[in-house]
Amino acid sequence: MCTTKPFFDPLHLTELSFDALMEWLLSRSTTELVSLAQQVCAETYGNKVFLRGLIEFSNECLCDCLYCGIRKSNHKAQRYTLSDEEILETVKKGLSFGFKTFVLQSGEYRIELPERMARLLYQLRHITGEDVAFTLSCGVYPREVYREWKKAGANRYLLRFETSDESLFARLCPGKTLSKRLQALDDLKAEGYAVGSGFMVGLPGETVAIRLRNVLLCRELQLEMVGIGPFLPHPDTPLASESPLPIEETIRITALLRLLLPWANIPATTAAGSLHPQGREMMLAAGANVLMPNITPTEKKHHYLLYPNKICLDEDGWECLSCLSLRVASVGKEISFERGESILRDFSSPSFYFEKKPISH
Ligand code: SAM
Ligand code: FES
């Protein structure tokens, strides 16, 4: 059992009202926020950075989110789906490099996916045994599908809520609702998954208050993993003419997440590295503790373009490993091949340290 004190809240931020928290945030410099988050991250995860092998197995999608490069209306996107053999081979190779966690990500609402994924997970489990964690990130499905996937061997699920603002969500994701996405997160938790969610920073129409509410929603949901990254306008989407916020905004929000969710696994995302050459290092320095090298076969990587200028597309994911070790070392951290559960898992009773009462809005 982990002996670290899991709920480290030296600033008593969780006792502040929404307005007081906003005032506190706006009056802190980025350097101050980063330094506080670093202390909390060191208390919880030391200097470890957990690796997850990301396999983007299909860019087919029936959704039409305005921000997303693989939305169904983007006819320029060249569609692909990896075969079971390609996925199995990629996982086997990952195992030989020491990976203990794989993330299988795709577009959403693929009618044939439920059965295929269950079959694939049984096959994957057969070759990995119980030591390895599988994370799925395939969108919203009925609860029974999540149950089947869990039975077949999935452990974790990533489903970003994208924005905590209902009307902004409805505008950006036609035909979808925030409440359905939040229901899916509840379903996943009820089915026993380690649940991850998150949001984009700087979506068009997002205010500073929405951004803070995004962070607070992550806390209220008691997420074990939080994925955030800057919104980056894709040229073949309706949001092509929008501008991203400077990387600093993502860094400040990363630091605040670490302060309010000390237990969470927080990846330093590719989107941050695509906006700024040191974006991932800056996120790691601000409390992120996970990296997800993209181990999708190189010839397919180019077609999973959620946003432009995505980094590491020409490199083989395996080549990325040495580059990542150097980047991680540059911020005084060290790559770890452990399975890397959230420390939330290490305590039998979450209420031991998590005050259920949400921060009042
Ligand atoms: N279909 C799965 C789902 O709905 O959860 C996988 C999601 S999508 C392929 C992965 C994430 O990329 C999204 O949840 C979104 O936050 C992010 N994303 C999409 N378009 C983006 C953009 N233009 N800039 C930055 N991030 C983007
Ligand atoms: Fe489907 Fe982006 S619109 S994954």
PDB file of C-alpha atoms and ligand atoms in Angstrom, residues 67-68 70 105-108 137-139 158-160 162 181 200 230-232 304 306-307, ligand 1:
ATOM      1  CA  TYR A  67     -13.003  21.109 -33.834  1.00  0.00           C
ATOM      2  CA  CYS A  68     -11.947  17.626 -34.860  1.00  0.00           C
ATOM      3  CA  ILE A  70     -11.343  13.279 -38.241  1.00  0.00           C
ATOM      4  CA  GLN A 105      -8.108   4.944 -29.388  1.00  0.00           C
ATOM      5  CA  SER A 106     -10.482   5.504 -32.302  1.00  0.00           C
ATOM      6  CA  GLY A 107     -13.326   7.657 -33.597  1.00  0.00           C
ATOM      7  CA  GLU A 108     -16.810   7.164 -32.265  1.00  0.00           C
ATOM      8  CA  SER A 137     -10.822   5.517 -25.769  1.00  0.00           C
ATOM      9  CA  CYS A 138     -13.507   4.866 -28.362  1.00  0.00           C
ATOM     10  CA  GLY A 139     -16.315   7.214 -27.328  1.00  0.00           C
ATOM     11  CA  LEU A 158     -10.663   7.682 -21.444  1.00  0.00           C
ATOM     12  CA  LEU A 159     -13.583   9.857 -22.482  1.00  0.00           C
ATOM     13  CA  ARG A 160     -13.017  13.579 -22.371  1.00  0.00           C
ATOM     14  CA  GLU A 162     -14.383  18.349 -23.793  1.00  0.00           C
ATOM     15  CA  ARG A 181     -21.163  12.047 -22.039  1.00  0.00           C
ATOM     16  CA  MET A 200      -9.442  21.110 -24.438  1.00  0.00           C
ATOM     17  CA  PRO A 230      -4.684  23.082 -26.114  1.00  0.00           C
ATOM     18  CA  PHE A 231      -7.364  23.391 -28.790  1.00  0.00           C
ATOM     19  CA  LEU A 232      -5.550  23.586 -32.139  1.00  0.00           C
ATOM     20  CA  TYR A 304      -5.051  10.405 -37.473  1.00  0.00           C
ATOM     21  CA  LEU A 306      -7.083  15.624 -35.042  1.00  0.00           C
ATOM     22  CA  TYR A 307      -5.207  18.919 -35.392  1.00  0.00           C
TER      23      TYR A 307
HETATM   24  N1  SAM B   1     -13.637   9.049 -30.036  1.00  0.00           N
HETATM   25  C1  SAM B   1     -12.996   9.091 -28.757  1.00  0.00           C
HETATM   26  C2  SAM B   1     -13.775   9.979 -27.829  1.00  0.00           C
HETATM   27  O1  SAM B   1     -14.753  10.573 -28.280  1.00  0.00           O
HETATM   28  O2  SAM B   1     -13.440  10.063 -26.654  1.00  0.00           O
HETATM   29  C3  SAM B   1     -11.562   9.541 -28.955  1.00  0.00           C
HETATM   30  C4  SAM B   1     -11.489  10.992 -28.949  1.00  0.00           C
HETATM   31  S1  SAM B   1     -10.619  12.015 -30.056  1.00  0.00           S
HETATM   32  C5  SAM B   1     -10.113  11.106 -31.333  1.00  0.00           C
HETATM   33  C6  SAM B   1      -9.352  12.392 -28.924  1.00  0.00           C
HETATM   34  C7  SAM B   1      -9.409  13.785 -28.321  1.00  0.00           C
HETATM   35  O3  SAM B   1      -8.740  14.674 -29.191  1.00  0.00           O
HETATM   36  C8  SAM B   1     -10.767  14.438 -28.166  1.00  0.00           C
HETATM   37  O4  SAM B   1     -11.397  13.978 -27.014  1.00  0.00           O
HETATM   38  C9  SAM B   1     -10.442  15.916 -28.145  1.00  0.00           C
HETATM   39  O5  SAM B   1     -10.341  16.402 -26.813  1.00  0.00           O
HETATM   40  C10 SAM B   1      -9.067  15.983 -28.833  1.00  0.00           C
HETATM   41  N2  SAM B   1      -9.125  16.822 -30.042  1.00  0.00           N
HETATM   42  C11 SAM B   1      -9.927  16.673 -31.119  1.00  0.00           C
HETATM   43  N3  SAM B   1      -9.745  17.699 -31.981  1.00  0.00           N
HETATM   44  C12 SAM B   1      -8.814  18.511 -31.441  1.00  0.00           C
HETATM   45  C13 SAM B   1      -8.222  19.752 -31.848  1.00  0.00           C
HETATM   46  N4  SAM B   1      -8.568  20.354 -32.969  1.00  0.00           N
HETATM   47  N5  SAM B   1      -7.293  20.304 -31.036  1.00  0.00           N
HETATM   48  C14 SAM B   1      -6.922  19.690 -29.894  1.00  0.00           C
HETATM   49  N6  SAM B   1      -7.457  18.538 -29.443  1.00  0.00           N
HETATM   50  C15 SAM B   1      -8.405  17.952 -30.215  1.00  0.00           C
END
